[in-house]
PDB file of C-alpha atoms in Angstrom:
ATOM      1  CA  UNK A   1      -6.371 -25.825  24.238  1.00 55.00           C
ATOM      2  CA  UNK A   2      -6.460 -22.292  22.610  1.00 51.00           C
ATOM      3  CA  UNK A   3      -2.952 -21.976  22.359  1.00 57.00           C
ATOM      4  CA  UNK A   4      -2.651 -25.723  20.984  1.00 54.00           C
ATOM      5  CA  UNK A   5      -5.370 -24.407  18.349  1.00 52.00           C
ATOM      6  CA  UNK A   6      -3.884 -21.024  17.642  1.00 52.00           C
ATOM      7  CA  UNK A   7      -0.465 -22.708  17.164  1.00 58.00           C
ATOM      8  CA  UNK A   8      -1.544 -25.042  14.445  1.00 51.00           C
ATOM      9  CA  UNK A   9      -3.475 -22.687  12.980  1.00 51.00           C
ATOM     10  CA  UNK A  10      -0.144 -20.498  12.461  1.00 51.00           C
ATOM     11  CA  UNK A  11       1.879 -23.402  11.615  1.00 56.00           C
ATOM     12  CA  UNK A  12      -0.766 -23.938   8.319  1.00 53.00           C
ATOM     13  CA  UNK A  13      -0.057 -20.308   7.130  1.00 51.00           C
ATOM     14  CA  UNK A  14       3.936 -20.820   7.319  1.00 56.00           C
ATOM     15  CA  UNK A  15       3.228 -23.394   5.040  1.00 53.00           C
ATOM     16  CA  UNK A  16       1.748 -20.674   2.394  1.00 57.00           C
ATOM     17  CA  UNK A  17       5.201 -18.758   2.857  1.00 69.00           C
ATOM     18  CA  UNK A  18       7.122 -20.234   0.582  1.00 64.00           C
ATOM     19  CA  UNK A  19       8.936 -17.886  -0.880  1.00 85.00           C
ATOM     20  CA  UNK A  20      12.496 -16.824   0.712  1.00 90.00           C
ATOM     21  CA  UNK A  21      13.014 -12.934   0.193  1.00 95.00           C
ATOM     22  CA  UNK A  22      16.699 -11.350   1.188  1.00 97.00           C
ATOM     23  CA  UNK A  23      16.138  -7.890   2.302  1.00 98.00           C
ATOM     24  CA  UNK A  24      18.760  -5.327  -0.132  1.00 98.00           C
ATOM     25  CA  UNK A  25      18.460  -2.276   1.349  1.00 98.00           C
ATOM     26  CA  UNK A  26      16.794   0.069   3.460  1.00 97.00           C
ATOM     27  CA  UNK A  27      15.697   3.807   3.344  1.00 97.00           C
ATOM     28  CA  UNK A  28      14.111   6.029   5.729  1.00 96.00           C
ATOM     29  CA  UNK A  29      12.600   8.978   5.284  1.00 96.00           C
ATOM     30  CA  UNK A  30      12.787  12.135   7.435  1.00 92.00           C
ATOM     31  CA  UNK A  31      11.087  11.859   9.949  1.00 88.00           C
ATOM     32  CA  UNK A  32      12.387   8.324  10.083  1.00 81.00           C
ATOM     33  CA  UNK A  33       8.933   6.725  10.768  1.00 90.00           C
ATOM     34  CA  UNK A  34       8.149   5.747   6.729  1.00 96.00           C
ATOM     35  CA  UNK A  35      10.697   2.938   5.994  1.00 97.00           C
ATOM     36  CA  UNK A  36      11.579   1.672   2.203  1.00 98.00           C
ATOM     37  CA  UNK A  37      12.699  -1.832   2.182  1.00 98.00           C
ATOM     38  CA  UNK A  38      13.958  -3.123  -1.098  1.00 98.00           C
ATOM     39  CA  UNK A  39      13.534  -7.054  -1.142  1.00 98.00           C
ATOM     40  CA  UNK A  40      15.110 -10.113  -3.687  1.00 98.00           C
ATOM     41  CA  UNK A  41      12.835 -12.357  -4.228  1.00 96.00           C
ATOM     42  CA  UNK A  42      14.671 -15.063  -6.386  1.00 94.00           C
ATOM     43  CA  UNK A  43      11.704 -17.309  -6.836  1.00 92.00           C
ATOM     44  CA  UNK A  44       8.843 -15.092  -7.767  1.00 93.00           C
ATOM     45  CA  UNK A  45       7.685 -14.849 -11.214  1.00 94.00           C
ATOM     46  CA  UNK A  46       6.410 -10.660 -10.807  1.00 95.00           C
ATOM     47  CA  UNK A  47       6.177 -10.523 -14.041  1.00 95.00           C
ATOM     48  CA  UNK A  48       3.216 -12.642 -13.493  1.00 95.00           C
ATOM     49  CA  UNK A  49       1.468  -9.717 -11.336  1.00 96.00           C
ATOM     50  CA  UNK A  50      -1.510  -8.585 -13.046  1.00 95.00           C
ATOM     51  CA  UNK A  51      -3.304  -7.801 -10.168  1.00 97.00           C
ATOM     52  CA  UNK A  52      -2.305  -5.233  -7.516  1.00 97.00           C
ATOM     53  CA  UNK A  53      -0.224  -7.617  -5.300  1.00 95.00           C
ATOM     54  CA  UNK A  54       0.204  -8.170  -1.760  1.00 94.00           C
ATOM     55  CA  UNK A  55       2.855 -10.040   0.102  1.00 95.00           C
ATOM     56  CA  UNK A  56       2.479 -12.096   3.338  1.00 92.00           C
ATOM     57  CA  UNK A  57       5.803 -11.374   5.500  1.00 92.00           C
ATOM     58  CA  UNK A  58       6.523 -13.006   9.011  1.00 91.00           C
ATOM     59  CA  UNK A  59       7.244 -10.476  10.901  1.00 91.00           C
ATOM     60  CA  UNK A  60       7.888 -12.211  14.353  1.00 89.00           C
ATOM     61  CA  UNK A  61       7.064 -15.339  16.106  1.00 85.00           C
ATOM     62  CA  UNK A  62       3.524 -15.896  14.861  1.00 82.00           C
ATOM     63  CA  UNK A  63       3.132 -12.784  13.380  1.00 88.00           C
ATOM     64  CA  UNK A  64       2.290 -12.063   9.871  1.00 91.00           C
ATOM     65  CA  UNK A  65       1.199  -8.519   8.010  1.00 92.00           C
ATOM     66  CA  UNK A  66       0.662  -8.219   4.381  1.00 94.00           C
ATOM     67  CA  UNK A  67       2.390  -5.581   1.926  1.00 95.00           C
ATOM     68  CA  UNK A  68       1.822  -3.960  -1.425  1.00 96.00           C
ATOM     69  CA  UNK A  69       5.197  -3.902  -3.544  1.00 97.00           C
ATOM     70  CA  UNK A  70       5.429  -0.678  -4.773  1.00 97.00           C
ATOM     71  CA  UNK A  71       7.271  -0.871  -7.215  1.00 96.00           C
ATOM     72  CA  UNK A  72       9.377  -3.899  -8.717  1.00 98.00           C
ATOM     73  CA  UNK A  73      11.783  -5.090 -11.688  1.00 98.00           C
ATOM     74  CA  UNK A  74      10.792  -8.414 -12.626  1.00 97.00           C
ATOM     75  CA  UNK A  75      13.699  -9.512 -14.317  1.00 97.00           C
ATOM     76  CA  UNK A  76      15.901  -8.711 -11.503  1.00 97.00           C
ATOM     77  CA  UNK A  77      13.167  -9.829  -9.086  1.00 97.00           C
ATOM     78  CA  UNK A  78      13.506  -7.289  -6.894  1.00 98.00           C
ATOM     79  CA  UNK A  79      10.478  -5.067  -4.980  1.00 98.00           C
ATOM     80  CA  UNK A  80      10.177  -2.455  -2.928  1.00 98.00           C
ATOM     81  CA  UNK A  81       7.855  -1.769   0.490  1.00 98.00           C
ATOM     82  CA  UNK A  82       6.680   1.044   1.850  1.00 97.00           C
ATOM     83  CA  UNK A  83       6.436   0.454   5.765  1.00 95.00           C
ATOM     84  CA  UNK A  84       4.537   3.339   7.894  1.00 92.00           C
ATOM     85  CA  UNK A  85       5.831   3.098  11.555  1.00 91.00           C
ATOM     86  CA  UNK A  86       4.183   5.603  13.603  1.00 80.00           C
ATOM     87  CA  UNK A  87       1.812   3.017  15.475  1.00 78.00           C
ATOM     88  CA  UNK A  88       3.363   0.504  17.838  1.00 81.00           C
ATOM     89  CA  UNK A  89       2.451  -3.303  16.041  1.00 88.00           C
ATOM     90  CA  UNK A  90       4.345  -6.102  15.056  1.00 92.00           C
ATOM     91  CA  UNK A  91       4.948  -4.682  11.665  1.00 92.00           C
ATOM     92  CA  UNK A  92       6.481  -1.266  12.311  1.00 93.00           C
ATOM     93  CA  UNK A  93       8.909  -2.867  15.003  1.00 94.00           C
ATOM     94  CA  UNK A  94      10.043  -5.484  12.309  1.00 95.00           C
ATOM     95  CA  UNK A  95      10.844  -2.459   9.939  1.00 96.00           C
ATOM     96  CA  UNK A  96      12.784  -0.613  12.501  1.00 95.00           C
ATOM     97  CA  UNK A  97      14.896  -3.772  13.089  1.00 95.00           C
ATOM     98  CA  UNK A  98      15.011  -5.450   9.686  1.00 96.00           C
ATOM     99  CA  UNK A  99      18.648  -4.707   8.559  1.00 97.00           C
ATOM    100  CA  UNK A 100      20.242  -5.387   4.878  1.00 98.00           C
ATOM    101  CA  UNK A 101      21.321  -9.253   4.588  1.00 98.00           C
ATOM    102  CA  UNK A 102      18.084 -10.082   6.896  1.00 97.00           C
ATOM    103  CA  UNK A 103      16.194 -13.094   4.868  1.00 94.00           C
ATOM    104  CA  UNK A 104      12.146 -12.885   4.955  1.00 92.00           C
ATOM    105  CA  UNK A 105       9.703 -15.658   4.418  1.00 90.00           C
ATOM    106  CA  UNK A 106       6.955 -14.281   2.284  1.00 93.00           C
ATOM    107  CA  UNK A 107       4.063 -15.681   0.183  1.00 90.00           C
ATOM    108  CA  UNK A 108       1.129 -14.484  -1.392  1.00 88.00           C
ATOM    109  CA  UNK A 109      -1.531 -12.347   0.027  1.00 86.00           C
ATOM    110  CA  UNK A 110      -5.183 -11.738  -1.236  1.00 84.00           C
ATOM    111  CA  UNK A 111      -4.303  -9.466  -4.293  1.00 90.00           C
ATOM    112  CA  UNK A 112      -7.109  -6.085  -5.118  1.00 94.00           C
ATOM    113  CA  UNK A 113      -8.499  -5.589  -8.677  1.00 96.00           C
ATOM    114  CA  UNK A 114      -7.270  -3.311 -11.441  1.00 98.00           C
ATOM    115  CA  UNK A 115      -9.935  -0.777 -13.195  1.00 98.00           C
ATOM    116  CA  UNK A 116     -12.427  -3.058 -14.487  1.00 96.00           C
ATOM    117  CA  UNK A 117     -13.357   0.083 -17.226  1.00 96.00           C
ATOM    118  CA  UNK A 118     -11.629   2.819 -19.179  1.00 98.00           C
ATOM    119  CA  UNK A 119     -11.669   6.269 -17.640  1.00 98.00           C
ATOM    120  CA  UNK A 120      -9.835   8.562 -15.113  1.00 98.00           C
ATOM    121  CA  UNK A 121      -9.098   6.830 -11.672  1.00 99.00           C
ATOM    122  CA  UNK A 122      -8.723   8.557  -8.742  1.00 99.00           C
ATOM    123  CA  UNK A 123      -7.092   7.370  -5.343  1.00 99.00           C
ATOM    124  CA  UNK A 124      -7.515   8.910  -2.064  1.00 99.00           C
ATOM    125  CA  UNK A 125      -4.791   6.913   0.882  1.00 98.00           C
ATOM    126  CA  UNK A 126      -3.283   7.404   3.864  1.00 96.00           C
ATOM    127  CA  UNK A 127       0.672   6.578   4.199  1.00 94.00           C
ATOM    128  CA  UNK A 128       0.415   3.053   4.438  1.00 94.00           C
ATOM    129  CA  UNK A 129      -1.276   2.499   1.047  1.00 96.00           C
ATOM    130  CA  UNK A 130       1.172   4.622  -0.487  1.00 97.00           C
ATOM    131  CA  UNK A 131       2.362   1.699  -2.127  1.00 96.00           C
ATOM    132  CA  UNK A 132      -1.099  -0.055  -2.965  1.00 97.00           C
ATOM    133  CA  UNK A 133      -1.175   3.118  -5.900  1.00 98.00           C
ATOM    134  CA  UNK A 134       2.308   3.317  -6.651  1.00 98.00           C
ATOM    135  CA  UNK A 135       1.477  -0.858  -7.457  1.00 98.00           C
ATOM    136  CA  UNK A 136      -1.384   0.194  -9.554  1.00 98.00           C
ATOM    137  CA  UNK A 137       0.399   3.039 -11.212  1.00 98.00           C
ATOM    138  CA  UNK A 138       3.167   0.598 -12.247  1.00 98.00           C
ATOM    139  CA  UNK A 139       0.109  -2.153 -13.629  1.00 98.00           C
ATOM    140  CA  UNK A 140      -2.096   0.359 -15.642  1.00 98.00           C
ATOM    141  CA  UNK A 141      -1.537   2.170 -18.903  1.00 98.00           C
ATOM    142  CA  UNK A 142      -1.860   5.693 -18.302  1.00 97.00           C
ATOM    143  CA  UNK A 143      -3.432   6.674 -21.441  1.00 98.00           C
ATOM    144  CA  UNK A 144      -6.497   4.473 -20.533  1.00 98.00           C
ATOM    145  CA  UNK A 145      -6.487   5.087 -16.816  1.00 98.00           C
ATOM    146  CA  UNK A 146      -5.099   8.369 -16.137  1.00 98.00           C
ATOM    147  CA  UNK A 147      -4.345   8.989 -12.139  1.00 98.00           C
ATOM    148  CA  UNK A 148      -4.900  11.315  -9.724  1.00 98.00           C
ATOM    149  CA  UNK A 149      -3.765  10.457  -6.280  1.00 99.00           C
ATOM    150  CA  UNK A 150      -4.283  12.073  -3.067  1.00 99.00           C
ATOM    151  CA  UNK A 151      -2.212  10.959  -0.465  1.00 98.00           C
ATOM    152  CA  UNK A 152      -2.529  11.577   3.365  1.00 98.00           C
ATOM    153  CA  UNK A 153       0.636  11.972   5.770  1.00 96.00           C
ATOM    154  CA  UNK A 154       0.416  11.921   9.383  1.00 90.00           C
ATOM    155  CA  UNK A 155       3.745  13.659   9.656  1.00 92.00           C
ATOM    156  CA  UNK A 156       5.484  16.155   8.073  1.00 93.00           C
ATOM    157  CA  UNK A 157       7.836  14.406   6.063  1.00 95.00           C
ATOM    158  CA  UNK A 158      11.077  15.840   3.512  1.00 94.00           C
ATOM    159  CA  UNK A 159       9.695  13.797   0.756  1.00 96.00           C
ATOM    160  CA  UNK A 160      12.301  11.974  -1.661  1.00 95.00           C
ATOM    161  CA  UNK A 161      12.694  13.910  -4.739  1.00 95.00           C
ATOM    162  CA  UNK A 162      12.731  11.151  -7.299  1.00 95.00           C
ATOM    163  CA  UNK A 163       9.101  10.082  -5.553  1.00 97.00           C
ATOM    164  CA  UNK A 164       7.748  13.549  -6.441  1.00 95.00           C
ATOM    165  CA  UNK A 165       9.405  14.074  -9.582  1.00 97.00           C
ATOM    166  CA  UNK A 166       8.756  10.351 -10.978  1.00 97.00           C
ATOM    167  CA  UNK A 167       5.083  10.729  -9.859  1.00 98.00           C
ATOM    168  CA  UNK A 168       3.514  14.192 -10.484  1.00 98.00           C
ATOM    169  CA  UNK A 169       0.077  12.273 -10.355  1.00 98.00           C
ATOM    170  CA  UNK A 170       0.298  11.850  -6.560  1.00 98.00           C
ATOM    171  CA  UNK A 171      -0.212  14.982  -4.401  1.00 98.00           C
ATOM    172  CA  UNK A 172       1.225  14.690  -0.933  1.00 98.00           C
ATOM    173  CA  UNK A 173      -1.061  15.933   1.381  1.00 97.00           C
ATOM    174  CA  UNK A 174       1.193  16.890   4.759  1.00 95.00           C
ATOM    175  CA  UNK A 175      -1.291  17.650   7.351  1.00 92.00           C
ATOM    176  CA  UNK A 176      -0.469  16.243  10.989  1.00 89.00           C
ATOM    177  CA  UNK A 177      -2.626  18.172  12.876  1.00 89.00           C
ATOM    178  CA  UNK A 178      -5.918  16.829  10.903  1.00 93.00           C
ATOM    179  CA  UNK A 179      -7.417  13.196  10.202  1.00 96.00           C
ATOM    180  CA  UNK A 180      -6.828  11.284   7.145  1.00 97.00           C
ATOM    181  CA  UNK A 181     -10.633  11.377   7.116  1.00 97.00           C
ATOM    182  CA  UNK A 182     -11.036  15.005   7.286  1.00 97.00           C
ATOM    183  CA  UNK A 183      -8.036  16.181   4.610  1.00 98.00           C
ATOM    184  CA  UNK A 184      -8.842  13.641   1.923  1.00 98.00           C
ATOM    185  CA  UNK A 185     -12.429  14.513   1.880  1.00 98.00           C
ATOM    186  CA  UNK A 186     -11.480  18.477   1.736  1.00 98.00           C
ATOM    187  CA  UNK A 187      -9.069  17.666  -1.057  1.00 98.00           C
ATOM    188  CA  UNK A 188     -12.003  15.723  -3.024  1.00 98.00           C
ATOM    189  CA  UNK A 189     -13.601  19.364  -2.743  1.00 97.00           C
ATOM    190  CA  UNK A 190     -11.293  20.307  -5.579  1.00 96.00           C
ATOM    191  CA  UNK A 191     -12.023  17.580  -7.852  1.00 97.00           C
ATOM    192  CA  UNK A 192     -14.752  17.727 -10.254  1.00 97.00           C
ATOM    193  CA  UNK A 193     -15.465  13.783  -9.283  1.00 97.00           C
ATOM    194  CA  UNK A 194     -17.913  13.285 -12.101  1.00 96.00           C
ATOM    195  CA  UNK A 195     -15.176  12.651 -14.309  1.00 97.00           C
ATOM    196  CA  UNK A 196     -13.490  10.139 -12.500  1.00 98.00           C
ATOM    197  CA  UNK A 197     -14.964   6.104 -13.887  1.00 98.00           C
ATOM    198  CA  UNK A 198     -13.462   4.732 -10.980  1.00 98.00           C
ATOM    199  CA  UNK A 199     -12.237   5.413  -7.111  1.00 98.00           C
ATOM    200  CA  UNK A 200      -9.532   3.234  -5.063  1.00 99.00           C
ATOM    201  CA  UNK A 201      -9.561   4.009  -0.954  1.00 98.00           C
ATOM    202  CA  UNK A 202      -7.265   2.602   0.848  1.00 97.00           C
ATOM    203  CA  UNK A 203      -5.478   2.723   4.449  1.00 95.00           C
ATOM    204  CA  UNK A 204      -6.814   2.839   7.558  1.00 94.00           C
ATOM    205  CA  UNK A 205     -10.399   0.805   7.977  1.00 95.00           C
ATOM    206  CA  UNK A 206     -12.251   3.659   9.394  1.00 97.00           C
ATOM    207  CA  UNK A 207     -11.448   5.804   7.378  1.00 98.00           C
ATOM    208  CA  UNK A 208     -11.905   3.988   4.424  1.00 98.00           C
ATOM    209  CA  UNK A 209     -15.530   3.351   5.404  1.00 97.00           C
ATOM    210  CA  UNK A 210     -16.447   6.629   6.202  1.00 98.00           C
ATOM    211  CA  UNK A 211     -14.980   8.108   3.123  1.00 98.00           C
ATOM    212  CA  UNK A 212     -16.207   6.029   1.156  1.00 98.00           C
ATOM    213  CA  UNK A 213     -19.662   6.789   2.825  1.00 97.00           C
ATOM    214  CA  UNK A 214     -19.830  10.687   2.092  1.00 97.00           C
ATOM    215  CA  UNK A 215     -18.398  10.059  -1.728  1.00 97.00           C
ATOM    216  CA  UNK A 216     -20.948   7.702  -2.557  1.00 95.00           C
ATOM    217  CA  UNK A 217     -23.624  10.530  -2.769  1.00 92.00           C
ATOM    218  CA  UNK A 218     -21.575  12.627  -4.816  1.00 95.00           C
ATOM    219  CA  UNK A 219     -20.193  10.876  -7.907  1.00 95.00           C
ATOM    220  CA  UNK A 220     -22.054   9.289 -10.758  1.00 94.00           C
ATOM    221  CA  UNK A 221     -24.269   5.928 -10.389  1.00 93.00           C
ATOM    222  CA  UNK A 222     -21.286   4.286 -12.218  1.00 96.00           C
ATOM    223  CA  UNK A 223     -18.476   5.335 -10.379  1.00 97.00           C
ATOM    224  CA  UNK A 224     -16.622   2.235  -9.369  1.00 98.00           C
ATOM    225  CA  UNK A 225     -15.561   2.310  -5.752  1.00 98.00           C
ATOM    226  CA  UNK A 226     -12.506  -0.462  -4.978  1.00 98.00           C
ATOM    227  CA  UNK A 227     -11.851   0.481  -0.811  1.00 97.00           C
ATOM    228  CA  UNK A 228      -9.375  -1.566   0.712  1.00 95.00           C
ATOM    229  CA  UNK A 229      -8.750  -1.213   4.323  1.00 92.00           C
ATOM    230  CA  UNK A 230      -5.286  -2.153   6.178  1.00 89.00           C
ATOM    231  CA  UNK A 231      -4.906  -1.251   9.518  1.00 83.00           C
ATOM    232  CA  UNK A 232      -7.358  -0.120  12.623  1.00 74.00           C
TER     233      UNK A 232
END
């Protein structure tokens, strides 16, 4: 009877994918455990995004994860993810698989607010939000929300040059011996983090909570916090 239940209740949410997405390309980084998949998606109006936005992707036989477009060109309709594959789920085998010509049913995920005030934002991530700030880079205007962007790697990765020379906001923090928990909150130790109006976590849930935890008591009564947790 469970099954008979879970199966229907799978068969609703294919129903919410409605969007066909053919997969372009594919990039991996050194170490290749960070995967950049460049997707066409023919019938998706991105130039309608005005929220951060997340993408539902089947990613095997009743499986489903959800994805931040990096970046994207909306009159070509074409995206880009940002797939972190050093844990063993559903989502990082589909990226090591996934080959160029592959098609992808997607549809819309829950999408996370922009900066709901003026004022400097900063963002504090692990790998697999890297594109969660590269999407809100691409949606803000940086002369109302200027970034600053810490971003935690779990390996030590030759970084693409055109990421750190098109984005001298983010600093890459390679540190595989430590927790995301433990380097982000040392690199908030050389911010000044009263002048930041707002604060986006993102990545892994516990870290996210516990971050966002030992911040809280050191910023302003008005700092916005936005956390946003992905993966346990």
């Amino acid at each position: 009877m469970a099954n008979i239940i879970k199966r229907a209740a799978f068969k609703l949410m294919e129903k919410t994918l409605a969007e066909q997405a053919n997969v372009l390309a594919i990039r991996t980084w050194n170490p290749g455990s960070m995967y950049e998949i460049d997707l066409y998606l023919p019938t998706v109006n991105m130039g309608k995004w005005t929220t951060i936005p997340r993408l539902k992707c089947k990613v095997d036989e009743f499986e489903y994860r959800d994805y931040t477009p990096a970046w994207w060109e909306a009159e070509k309709g074409i995206c880009t993810l940002f797939v972190e594959t050093g844990h063993n789920g559903a989502g990082s085998r589909w990226a090591q698989r996934v080959q160029p010509g592959d098609e992808l049913m997607v549809g819309p995920a829950h999408a996370a607010p922009l900066p709901s005030k003026k004022g400097k934002v900063l963002g504090l991530v692990d790998g697999s939000a890297l594109g969660h700030m590269l999407g809100l880079k691409q949606l803000t205007d940086p002369g109302e929300h200027p970034l600053e962007v810490g971003v935690f790697l779990h390996e030590d990765y030759q970084l693409p040059n055109a990421l750190s020379l098109d984005n001298p906001e983010f600093e890459f923090i390679l540190e595989p011996e430590r927790s995301s928990l433990d380097s982000l909150e040392n690199w908030t130790r050389t911010k000044d983090l009263s002048e930041y109006s707002s604060v986006y976590i993102a990545g892994y849930i516990p870290m996210v909570r516990e971050l966002r935890k030992k911040l809280k008591s050191r910023v302003p009564q008005n700092t916005t916090f936005y956390a946003h947790g992905f993966w346990r």
